[in-house]
Structure formats: structure tokens, C-alpha cells
Amino acid sequence: MSSFRINIADYIIEFEADAGGPGIVPSARFLKYITEETTRNILINVHSGRYEIPLRAERVFNAPYVEEINGVRIKNRDDFWDVYKDNEDLYISTIFPLSSEKKKAILKFSLETNIWDLWFEGNDNTVDPMEYPLDGLILYYLTVIHGDIMIHASGVNKSGRGYIFSGVSGKGKTTMAKLWESCGASVIHDDRLIVRKIGNSFRMFNTPVYNDDVPADSQVNSIFIIAHGYSNKVNHIKGAGAVSLVMANCIQHNWGTELISRLLNSVSLLCDSVPVKRLSFTPDNSVITYILENE
């Protein structure tokens, strides 16, 4: 196909292949997010061929390719993706480590514009413009532009109330999602959420990670910073303590003061509006009863 639109977290993203570009086809995990909305937040023009980042551009961020095996993070290679800056223009250069084809891409964009350009270099006649890691990178910079938050967390909705459970890998995000699901709650996602201020409240949205993901969202009523424990215990946290704990689990590229300031402002507003609590828990259904009784 030559164009399509997807709706993720109420961001309408349109992809359009230029006349000499490759065909663009979304992968299975994005099919349920395709929309017929006529408006858009961002247009990404997709091109084929090599694009040269200006020599004067400064590399401001580098991400090595790291895999996590049995809770251990292992760096496989240094050349994964990089961010370059040239005045107001930003460039992301990336390879695709999960692809069977050798290819690379360069995304050119700005935090001030809603028309971006994406070049694919390789032999593919068709490409997925949201292939990993482009999906997370595009969504992250959309959150930056809109003053929103992308966070490593699981989210659930039980009887109309939404709970976020955040923490570093191994602290129980997936476990918590499974426990709530077994008790009839709706799981928004078990790994990566986008949090947006909608009207006078905050809502969490899922992002496509698995092939069976469908759009889901919920109001946010409480945020829990979690860890496994010998009993269920919650402590309320306010002010700078709450902000620092939530910030620690947000996805962030802190190469510029403007990015840090935008995220800090967004997280501060979130923590002023939504209770933040530190939760140690036992991995069984008793933690659900405990939370519901102490809300």
C-alpha cells in the first residue's frame, strides 16, 4: 500500500510512501490500530535509498543493542540507534536487529513540525515504517511534543478504576497484570504505557507490543511503584519523592535540557493529580484484596 493511518494513544500517525519509495505495510501488531480518521497529528513521508546526515550534525545520544536474558542485561553491539542534532532538525539513524534483512533507516524530524521524513536503505520492496525500534522512537518523540509520558509499567482497570504498576525489570509488572486479569480486571498493558492528560484527568493507553494487542485505555486513579516482598504493604509518597520515583521508570532520552524540562513538568503535574504509592507485595491474589481495601 502507499499510505495508511494508525491511532495509538489518540495520536493519529499517517504514513505515506513517495512515488519512488518502497511499499509500506504495517506488521500484524498494528492492524487493529489502523484508523479511517481524516485528521492527523503527524505525517511521516517514507522514502527509499540512502540519506546522508549533515556532517555538521552533532551526535547527542547513542543506544547500544542490549538484550535481557534471565534478568541479566547483555550488550550485543554498540551500533544500534543514534540521535543527531543540527539546529532544530533531529535525525535518528537505526539498524533493525530483529530483521532477517540487512537494512538501516534514518528518520528526520523536529519537535516543532508535524511532517517528518523516513528513509529506508536496503533491498526490501516493502517495509514496515513502525518496525522495531522505530515504533518506540516515533511514539516517544510524539509524547515529548505533546507533553505526555511514556513509562515502563503495567496498567489495569477494575470496576472503572485504573491502576498503574511501575518498576524496573523483574519487579513484578507482568505478574501484577496476570493477577488482576485472573480477578476479572481489564489489562491495559503489561509492559509499556503512554499517559496523557485528557481534560481534567489522566488516562493511560497501551502501545502495540504483541500481535494480539488491541487499543485500550483507562483513567488513572493510582500509581504504584512496586517490588516483591514478604507481605503486602503500601506507603504514600508525595512531592519530589513521588516525582523522582515515577521519573526513574519513564522512557527518556536526556540529551537536552528541554527534553528533561518537558518530562519533569509532565511528571510533576501527574504526581500532583494522582496518588503515588510504594508497594511491596506477595505474588498472589491477596495483593488485589489489599489494594482494593486500602484505596
Short mmCIF file of N, CA and C in Angstrom, two decimals, residues 114-278:
data_model
loop_
_atom_site.label_atom_id
_atom_site.label_comp_id
_atom_site.label_asym_id
_atom_site.label_seq_id
_atom_site.Cartn_x
_atom_site.Cartn_y
_atom_site.Cartn_z
N ASN A 114 5.07 18.93 12.17
CA ASN A 114 4.27 17.71 12.13
C ASN A 114 4.40 16.95 10.81
N ILE A 115 5.45 17.26 10.06
CA ILE A 115 5.77 16.49 8.86
C ILE A 115 7.20 15.99 8.99
N TRP A 116 7.37 14.67 9.01
CA TRP A 116 8.66 14.03 9.19
C TRP A 116 9.01 13.24 7.94
N ASP A 117 10.27 12.84 7.81
CA ASP A 117 10.72 12.04 6.67
C ASP A 117 11.50 10.83 7.17
N LEU A 118 11.27 9.71 6.51
CA LEU A 118 11.89 8.45 6.91
C LEU A 118 12.46 7.77 5.67
N TRP A 119 13.77 7.51 5.68
CA TRP A 119 14.44 6.84 4.57
C TRP A 119 14.84 5.43 4.97
N PHE A 120 14.55 4.46 4.11
CA PHE A 120 14.99 3.08 4.29
C PHE A 120 16.07 2.76 3.27
N GLU A 121 17.18 2.27 3.76
CA GLU A 121 18.27 1.85 2.88
C GLU A 121 18.37 0.33 2.95
N GLY A 122 18.17 -0.33 1.82
CA GLY A 122 18.20 -1.79 1.77
C GLY A 122 17.55 -2.28 0.51
N ASN A 123 17.34 -3.59 0.44
CA ASN A 123 16.80 -4.20 -0.77
C ASN A 123 15.33 -4.55 -0.68
N ASP A 124 14.66 -4.21 0.43
CA ASP A 124 13.26 -4.57 0.60
C ASP A 124 12.37 -3.73 -0.31
N ASN A 125 11.43 -4.39 -0.98
CA ASN A 125 10.44 -3.67 -1.79
C ASN A 125 9.31 -3.12 -0.94
N THR A 126 9.06 -3.75 0.20
CA THR A 126 8.05 -3.26 1.15
C THR A 126 8.69 -3.18 2.52
N VAL A 127 8.25 -2.22 3.31
CA VAL A 127 8.80 -2.02 4.65
C VAL A 127 7.67 -1.75 5.62
N ASP A 128 7.92 -2.02 6.88
CA ASP A 128 7.03 -1.62 7.97
C ASP A 128 7.63 -0.37 8.60
N PRO A 129 7.04 0.80 8.42
CA PRO A 129 7.64 2.03 8.96
C PRO A 129 7.60 2.12 10.48
N MET A 130 6.94 1.13 11.13
CA MET A 130 6.96 1.08 12.59
C MET A 130 7.68 -0.17 13.08
N GLU A 131 8.60 -0.69 12.26
CA GLU A 131 9.38 -1.85 12.69
C GLU A 131 10.28 -1.46 13.86
N TYR A 132 10.42 -2.37 14.83
CA TYR A 132 11.30 -2.13 15.98
C TYR A 132 12.72 -1.83 15.49
N PRO A 133 13.31 -0.72 16.00
CA PRO A 133 12.92 0.12 17.13
C PRO A 133 12.20 1.41 16.76
N LEU A 134 11.82 1.58 15.47
CA LEU A 134 11.17 2.83 15.07
C LEU A 134 9.88 3.07 15.82
N ASP A 135 9.15 1.99 16.15
CA ASP A 135 7.86 2.17 16.83
C ASP A 135 8.03 2.94 18.13
N GLY A 136 8.91 2.47 18.99
CA GLY A 136 9.11 3.14 20.27
C GLY A 136 9.70 4.53 20.13
N LEU A 137 10.59 4.72 19.15
CA LEU A 137 11.22 6.02 18.96
C LEU A 137 10.21 7.06 18.47
N ILE A 138 9.39 6.68 17.50
CA ILE A 138 8.37 7.61 17.00
C ILE A 138 7.39 7.97 18.10
N LEU A 139 6.92 6.96 18.84
CA LEU A 139 5.96 7.23 19.91
C LEU A 139 6.59 8.07 21.02
N TYR A 140 7.85 7.80 21.35
CA TYR A 140 8.49 8.58 22.40
C TYR A 140 8.54 10.06 22.05
N TYR A 141 8.97 10.37 20.82
CA TYR A 141 9.09 11.78 20.47
C TYR A 141 7.73 12.43 20.27
N LEU A 142 6.70 11.66 19.97
CA LEU A 142 5.35 12.22 19.98
C LEU A 142 4.94 12.60 21.40
N THR A 143 5.31 11.79 22.38
CA THR A 143 4.99 12.16 23.77
C THR A 143 5.74 13.42 24.17
N VAL A 144 6.97 13.56 23.72
CA VAL A 144 7.74 14.78 24.04
C VAL A 144 7.04 16.01 23.46
N ILE A 145 6.62 15.91 22.20
CA ILE A 145 5.98 17.04 21.55
C ILE A 145 4.69 17.44 22.25
N HIS A 146 3.92 16.45 22.71
CA HIS A 146 2.60 16.73 23.28
C HIS A 146 2.62 16.87 24.81
N GLY A 147 3.80 16.80 25.41
CA GLY A 147 3.88 16.93 26.86
C GLY A 147 3.32 15.73 27.59
N ASP A 148 3.45 14.55 27.00
CA ASP A 148 2.92 13.32 27.59
C ASP A 148 4.06 12.46 28.13
N ILE A 149 3.71 11.26 28.59
CA ILE A 149 4.67 10.42 29.30
C ILE A 149 4.61 9.01 28.74
N MET A 150 5.78 8.44 28.44
CA MET A 150 5.87 7.01 28.13
C MET A 150 6.60 6.35 29.29
N ILE A 151 6.01 5.28 29.82
CA ILE A 151 6.54 4.70 31.06
C ILE A 151 6.55 3.18 30.99
N HIS A 152 7.60 2.59 31.58
CA HIS A 152 7.65 1.14 31.75
C HIS A 152 6.70 0.77 32.90
N ALA A 153 5.58 0.18 32.56
CA ALA A 153 4.58 -0.11 33.60
C ALA A 153 3.52 -1.04 33.04
N SER A 154 2.84 -1.72 33.94
CA SER A 154 1.61 -2.41 33.58
C SER A 154 0.45 -1.57 34.10
N GLY A 155 -0.68 -1.68 33.41
CA GLY A 155 -1.85 -0.92 33.81
C GLY A 155 -3.09 -1.78 33.73
N VAL A 156 -3.99 -1.61 34.70
CA VAL A 156 -5.23 -2.39 34.72
C VAL A 156 -6.39 -1.48 35.08
N ASN A 157 -7.58 -1.94 34.74
CA ASN A 157 -8.80 -1.25 35.13
C ASN A 157 -9.72 -2.25 35.81
N LYS A 158 -10.11 -1.93 37.02
CA LYS A 158 -11.01 -2.79 37.79
C LYS A 158 -12.20 -1.95 38.25
N SER A 159 -13.37 -2.30 37.77
CA SER A 159 -14.61 -1.62 38.16
C SER A 159 -14.53 -0.11 37.93
N GLY A 160 -13.92 0.26 36.81
CA GLY A 160 -13.87 1.66 36.44
C GLY A 160 -12.71 2.45 37.02
N ARG A 161 -11.88 1.81 37.82
CA ARG A 161 -10.72 2.49 38.40
C ARG A 161 -9.45 1.94 37.77
N GLY A 162 -8.53 2.86 37.44
CA GLY A 162 -7.32 2.46 36.76
C GLY A 162 -6.09 2.54 37.66
N TYR A 163 -5.28 1.50 37.60
CA TYR A 163 -4.08 1.41 38.43
C TYR A 163 -2.86 1.17 37.55
N ILE A 164 -1.81 1.93 37.81
CA ILE A 164 -0.53 1.74 37.13
C ILE A 164 0.45 1.11 38.11
N PHE A 165 1.17 0.08 37.65
CA PHE A 165 2.19 -0.60 38.45
C PHE A 165 3.52 -0.48 37.71
N SER A 166 4.44 0.29 38.27
CA SER A 166 5.67 0.60 37.56
C SER A 166 6.88 0.14 38.35
N GLY A 167 7.93 -0.18 37.64
CA GLY A 167 9.17 -0.61 38.28
C GLY A 167 10.13 -1.11 37.23
N VAL A 168 11.37 -1.26 37.62
CA VAL A 168 12.36 -1.80 36.68
C VAL A 168 12.07 -3.26 36.43
N SER A 169 12.74 -3.80 35.42
CA SER A 169 12.51 -5.19 35.04
C SER A 169 12.72 -6.13 36.22
N GLY A 170 11.80 -7.08 36.37
CA GLY A 170 11.91 -8.06 37.43
C GLY A 170 11.18 -7.71 38.72
N LYS A 171 10.59 -6.52 38.78
CA LYS A 171 9.91 -6.10 40.00
C LYS A 171 8.45 -6.56 40.07
N GLY A 172 7.91 -7.12 38.97
CA GLY A 172 6.58 -7.71 39.07
C GLY A 172 5.50 -7.10 38.22
N LYS A 173 5.86 -6.34 37.18
CA LYS A 173 4.83 -5.70 36.34
C LYS A 173 3.94 -6.74 35.66
N THR A 174 4.56 -7.71 35.03
CA THR A 174 3.79 -8.74 34.33
C THR A 174 3.02 -9.61 35.31
N THR A 175 3.66 -9.94 36.43
CA THR A 175 2.98 -10.72 37.47
C THR A 175 1.74 -10.00 37.96
N MET A 176 1.86 -8.72 38.19
CA MET A 176 0.72 -7.94 38.68
C MET A 176 -0.41 -7.93 37.65
N ALA A 177 -0.07 -7.77 36.39
CA ALA A 177 -1.10 -7.76 35.34
C ALA A 177 -1.84 -9.09 35.30
N LYS A 178 -1.12 -10.19 35.41
CA LYS A 178 -1.76 -11.51 35.37
C LYS A 178 -2.67 -11.74 36.58
N LEU A 179 -2.24 -11.25 37.74
CA LEU A 179 -3.07 -11.41 38.94
C LEU A 179 -4.38 -10.66 38.80
N TRP A 180 -4.32 -9.42 38.32
CA TRP A 180 -5.54 -8.64 38.15
C TRP A 180 -6.43 -9.23 37.07
N GLU A 181 -5.83 -9.72 36.00
CA GLU A 181 -6.62 -10.34 34.93
C GLU A 181 -7.38 -11.56 35.44
N SER A 182 -6.73 -12.33 36.32
CA SER A 182 -7.39 -13.52 36.86
C SER A 182 -8.57 -13.17 37.75
N CYS A 183 -8.62 -11.92 38.21
CA CYS A 183 -9.72 -11.47 39.06
C CYS A 183 -10.75 -10.64 38.29
N GLY A 184 -10.67 -10.69 36.97
CA GLY A 184 -11.69 -10.03 36.16
C GLY A 184 -11.38 -8.62 35.74
N ALA A 185 -10.19 -8.12 36.04
CA ALA A 185 -9.83 -6.76 35.61
C ALA A 185 -9.43 -6.75 34.14
N SER A 186 -9.54 -5.60 33.52
CA SER A 186 -9.07 -5.42 32.15
C SER A 186 -7.61 -4.97 32.19
N VAL A 187 -6.76 -5.66 31.46
CA VAL A 187 -5.36 -5.29 31.41
C VAL A 187 -5.15 -4.32 30.25
N ILE A 188 -4.69 -3.12 30.55
CA ILE A 188 -4.40 -2.14 29.51
C ILE A 188 -3.11 -2.54 28.79
N HIS A 189 -2.07 -2.84 29.56
CA HIS A 189 -0.85 -3.43 29.02
C HIS A 189 0.02 -3.90 30.17
N ASP A 190 0.98 -4.78 29.87
CA ASP A 190 1.81 -5.32 30.94
C ASP A 190 3.26 -4.86 30.86
N ASP A 191 3.54 -3.88 29.96
CA ASP A 191 4.94 -3.51 29.80
C ASP A 191 5.18 -2.03 29.52
N ARG A 192 4.41 -1.44 28.61
CA ARG A 192 4.71 -0.08 28.18
C ARG A 192 3.42 0.70 27.98
N LEU A 193 3.31 1.83 28.68
CA LEU A 193 2.12 2.66 28.63
C LEU A 193 2.47 4.08 28.21
N ILE A 194 1.50 4.74 27.62
CA ILE A 194 1.57 6.19 27.42
C ILE A 194 0.51 6.83 28.30
N VAL A 195 0.90 7.83 29.06
CA VAL A 195 -0.01 8.53 29.96
C VAL A 195 -0.20 9.95 29.43
N ARG A 196 -1.48 10.34 29.25
CA ARG A 196 -1.81 11.65 28.70
C ARG A 196 -2.84 12.34 29.58
N LYS A 197 -2.73 13.66 29.67
CA LYS A 197 -3.73 14.45 30.37
C LYS A 197 -4.87 14.76 29.39
N ILE A 198 -6.04 14.24 29.69
CA ILE A 198 -7.21 14.44 28.85
C ILE A 198 -8.25 15.18 29.68
N GLY A 199 -8.51 16.42 29.34
CA GLY A 199 -9.43 17.21 30.16
C GLY A 199 -8.84 17.44 31.54
N ASN A 200 -9.59 17.07 32.56
CA ASN A 200 -9.13 17.29 33.94
C ASN A 200 -8.56 16.04 34.59
N SER A 201 -8.37 14.98 33.82
CA SER A 201 -7.85 13.75 34.39
C SER A 201 -6.76 13.17 33.51
N PHE A 202 -6.09 12.15 34.01
CA PHE A 202 -5.04 11.47 33.25
C PHE A 202 -5.55 10.11 32.80
N ARG A 203 -5.17 9.74 31.58
CA ARG A 203 -5.53 8.44 31.03
C ARG A 203 -4.27 7.71 30.58
N MET A 204 -4.31 6.39 30.73
CA MET A 204 -3.22 5.55 30.23
C MET A 204 -3.70 4.81 28.98
N PHE A 205 -2.77 4.62 28.05
CA PHE A 205 -3.05 3.94 26.80
C PHE A 205 -2.01 2.85 26.60
N ASN A 206 -2.42 1.77 25.97
CA ASN A 206 -1.43 0.75 25.63
C ASN A 206 -0.70 1.13 24.35
N THR A 207 0.40 0.46 24.09
CA THR A 207 1.14 0.61 22.84
C THR A 207 1.33 -0.79 22.27
N PRO A 208 1.27 -0.95 20.94
CA PRO A 208 1.34 -2.29 20.36
C PRO A 208 2.72 -2.93 20.56
N VAL A 209 2.74 -4.00 21.32
CA VAL A 209 3.96 -4.78 21.53
C VAL A 209 3.76 -6.20 21.03
N TYR A 210 2.56 -6.75 21.29
CA TYR A 210 2.27 -8.13 20.91
C TYR A 210 1.29 -8.15 19.73
N ASN A 211 1.31 -9.24 18.98
CA ASN A 211 0.46 -9.33 17.78
C ASN A 211 -1.03 -9.29 18.10
N ASP A 212 -1.42 -9.70 19.31
CA ASP A 212 -2.84 -9.72 19.66
C ASP A 212 -3.28 -8.48 20.43
N ASP A 213 -2.42 -7.45 20.51
CA ASP A 213 -2.81 -6.22 21.19
C ASP A 213 -3.95 -5.52 20.45
N VAL A 214 -4.87 -4.97 21.22
CA VAL A 214 -5.94 -4.14 20.67
C VAL A 214 -5.93 -2.82 21.44
N PRO A 215 -6.42 -1.74 20.84
CA PRO A 215 -6.42 -0.45 21.55
C PRO A 215 -7.15 -0.55 22.89
N ALA A 216 -6.53 0.01 23.92
CA ALA A 216 -7.14 0.00 25.25
C ALA A 216 -6.67 1.23 26.01
N ASP A 217 -7.54 1.75 26.87
CA ASP A 217 -7.17 2.89 27.68
C ASP A 217 -8.02 2.91 28.94
N SER A 218 -7.62 3.70 29.90
CA SER A 218 -8.32 3.80 31.17
C SER A 218 -7.91 5.08 31.88
N GLN A 219 -8.83 5.59 32.69
CA GLN A 219 -8.46 6.67 33.61
C GLN A 219 -7.41 6.14 34.59
N VAL A 220 -6.54 7.02 35.06
CA VAL A 220 -5.54 6.66 36.07
C VAL A 220 -5.98 7.18 37.42
N ASN A 221 -6.15 6.27 38.38
CA ASN A 221 -6.57 6.66 39.73
C ASN A 221 -5.47 6.53 40.77
N SER A 222 -4.52 5.63 40.53
CA SER A 222 -3.39 5.47 41.46
C SER A 222 -2.19 4.94 40.70
N ILE A 223 -1.00 5.32 41.17
CA ILE A 223 0.26 4.82 40.62
C ILE A 223 1.01 4.12 41.74
N PHE A 224 1.45 2.90 41.48
CA PHE A 224 2.20 2.11 42.46
C PHE A 224 3.60 1.83 41.92
N ILE A 225 4.62 2.14 42.72
CA ILE A 225 5.99 1.75 42.42
C ILE A 225 6.22 0.45 43.17
N ILE A 226 6.43 -0.65 42.43
CA ILE A 226 6.30 -1.97 43.03
C ILE A 226 7.63 -2.69 43.21
N ALA A 227 7.58 -3.64 44.14
CA ALA A 227 8.70 -4.57 44.37
C ALA A 227 8.13 -5.79 45.08
N HIS A 228 8.71 -6.94 44.81
CA HIS A 228 8.30 -8.14 45.52
C HIS A 228 8.66 -8.00 47.01
N GLY A 229 7.81 -8.57 47.88
CA GLY A 229 8.05 -8.50 49.31
C GLY A 229 7.51 -9.73 50.01
N TYR A 230 7.69 -9.74 51.34
CA TYR A 230 7.19 -10.86 52.15
C TYR A 230 5.77 -10.64 52.62
N SER A 231 5.27 -9.42 52.44
CA SER A 231 3.89 -9.10 52.79
C SER A 231 3.43 -7.95 51.91
N ASN A 232 2.15 -7.67 51.96
CA ASN A 232 1.61 -6.55 51.20
C ASN A 232 1.67 -5.29 52.06
N LYS A 233 2.35 -4.30 51.56
CA LYS A 233 2.50 -3.07 52.33
C LYS A 233 2.60 -1.88 51.39
N VAL A 234 1.88 -0.80 51.69
CA VAL A 234 1.90 0.38 50.84
C VAL A 234 2.29 1.60 51.66
N ASN A 235 3.08 2.46 51.05
CA ASN A 235 3.46 3.75 51.66
C ASN A 235 3.16 4.86 50.66
N HIS A 236 2.45 5.89 51.12
CA HIS A 236 2.14 7.02 50.25
C HIS A 236 3.38 7.91 50.12
N ILE A 237 3.60 8.41 48.91
CA ILE A 237 4.75 9.26 48.62
C ILE A 237 4.25 10.52 47.94
N LYS A 238 4.79 11.65 48.34
CA LYS A 238 4.35 12.92 47.77
C LYS A 238 5.55 13.76 47.35
N GLY A 239 5.28 14.82 46.63
CA GLY A 239 6.29 15.80 46.29
C GLY A 239 7.42 15.25 45.44
N ALA A 240 8.63 15.74 45.75
CA ALA A 240 9.79 15.39 44.94
C ALA A 240 10.07 13.90 44.97
N GLY A 241 9.76 13.25 46.08
CA GLY A 241 9.98 11.81 46.17
C GLY A 241 9.14 11.05 45.17
N ALA A 242 7.88 11.44 45.05
CA ALA A 242 6.99 10.80 44.09
C ALA A 242 7.47 11.07 42.66
N VAL A 243 7.83 12.31 42.37
CA VAL A 243 8.27 12.66 41.03
C VAL A 243 9.52 11.87 40.63
N SER A 244 10.49 11.76 41.55
CA SER A 244 11.74 11.07 41.22
C SER A 244 11.50 9.59 40.98
N LEU A 245 10.60 8.97 41.74
CA LEU A 245 10.32 7.55 41.55
C LEU A 245 9.63 7.28 40.22
N VAL A 246 8.68 8.13 39.87
CA VAL A 246 8.00 7.95 38.58
C VAL A 246 8.95 8.26 37.43
N MET A 247 9.72 9.34 37.55
CA MET A 247 10.69 9.71 36.51
C MET A 247 11.66 8.56 36.22
N ALA A 248 12.06 7.86 37.27
CA ALA A 248 13.05 6.79 37.12
C ALA A 248 12.57 5.67 36.21
N ASN A 249 11.26 5.53 36.07
CA ASN A 249 10.71 4.46 35.25
C ASN A 249 10.16 4.95 33.92
N CYS A 250 10.30 6.25 33.65
CA CYS A 250 9.86 6.79 32.37
C CYS A 250 10.91 6.55 31.29
N ILE A 251 10.46 6.35 30.08
CA ILE A 251 11.37 6.28 28.94
C ILE A 251 11.81 7.71 28.63
N GLN A 252 13.12 7.93 28.55
CA GLN A 252 13.60 9.29 28.37
C GLN A 252 14.97 9.29 27.71
N HIS A 253 15.18 10.24 26.81
CA HIS A 253 16.47 10.47 26.16
C HIS A 253 16.97 11.81 26.66
N ASN A 254 17.74 11.79 27.71
CA ASN A 254 18.09 13.05 28.39
C ASN A 254 19.33 13.69 27.79
N TRP A 255 19.28 13.98 26.47
CA TRP A 255 20.42 14.63 25.84
C TRP A 255 20.28 16.14 25.80
N GLY A 256 19.13 16.66 26.23
CA GLY A 256 18.95 18.11 26.19
C GLY A 256 18.12 18.61 27.34
N THR A 257 18.39 19.82 27.78
CA THR A 257 17.67 20.37 28.92
C THR A 257 16.18 20.54 28.62
N GLU A 258 15.85 20.82 27.35
CA GLU A 258 14.44 21.00 27.00
C GLU A 258 13.67 19.70 27.20
N LEU A 259 14.26 18.57 26.80
CA LEU A 259 13.59 17.29 26.98
C LEU A 259 13.39 16.98 28.45
N ILE A 260 14.42 17.23 29.25
CA ILE A 260 14.33 16.97 30.68
C ILE A 260 13.25 17.84 31.30
N SER A 261 13.23 19.11 30.92
CA SER A 261 12.25 20.04 31.49
C SER A 261 10.83 19.64 31.11
N ARG A 262 10.62 19.25 29.86
CA ARG A 262 9.26 18.85 29.44
C ARG A 262 8.77 17.65 30.23
N LEU A 263 9.64 16.65 30.38
CA LEU A 263 9.23 15.44 31.11
C LEU A 263 9.01 15.75 32.58
N LEU A 264 9.90 16.52 33.16
CA LEU A 264 9.77 16.86 34.58
C LEU A 264 8.45 17.59 34.85
N ASN A 265 8.10 18.52 33.98
CA ASN A 265 6.84 19.23 34.14
C ASN A 265 5.64 18.29 34.04
N SER A 266 5.69 17.37 33.07
CA SER A 266 4.58 16.44 32.87
C SER A 266 4.44 15.49 34.06
N VAL A 267 5.57 14.96 34.54
CA VAL A 267 5.51 14.03 35.67
C VAL A 267 5.09 14.75 36.94
N SER A 268 5.55 15.98 37.12
CA SER A 268 5.15 16.75 38.31
C SER A 268 3.64 16.98 38.33
N LEU A 269 3.08 17.32 37.19
CA LEU A 269 1.64 17.52 37.10
C LEU A 269 0.89 16.22 37.38
N LEU A 270 1.39 15.12 36.83
CA LEU A 270 0.78 13.82 37.09
C LEU A 270 0.79 13.49 38.58
N CYS A 271 1.93 13.68 39.23
CA CYS A 271 2.06 13.32 40.64
C CYS A 271 1.29 14.26 41.55
N ASP A 272 1.02 15.48 41.09
CA ASP A 272 0.17 16.39 41.85
C ASP A 272 -1.30 15.99 41.78
N SER A 273 -1.66 15.26 40.71
CA SER A 273 -3.07 14.94 40.47
C SER A 273 -3.45 13.52 40.85
N VAL A 274 -2.48 12.61 40.82
CA VAL A 274 -2.76 11.18 41.04
C VAL A 274 -1.90 10.67 42.20
N PRO A 275 -2.48 9.98 43.17
CA PRO A 275 -1.70 9.45 44.29
C PRO A 275 -0.60 8.49 43.83
N VAL A 276 0.59 8.65 44.40
CA VAL A 276 1.72 7.77 44.11
C VAL A 276 2.07 7.02 45.39
N LYS A 277 2.25 5.70 45.26
CA LYS A 277 2.48 4.87 46.43
C LYS A 277 3.58 3.86 46.13
N ARG A 278 4.37 3.57 47.15
CA ARG A 278 5.35 2.49 47.05
C ARG A 278 4.68 1.22 47.57
#
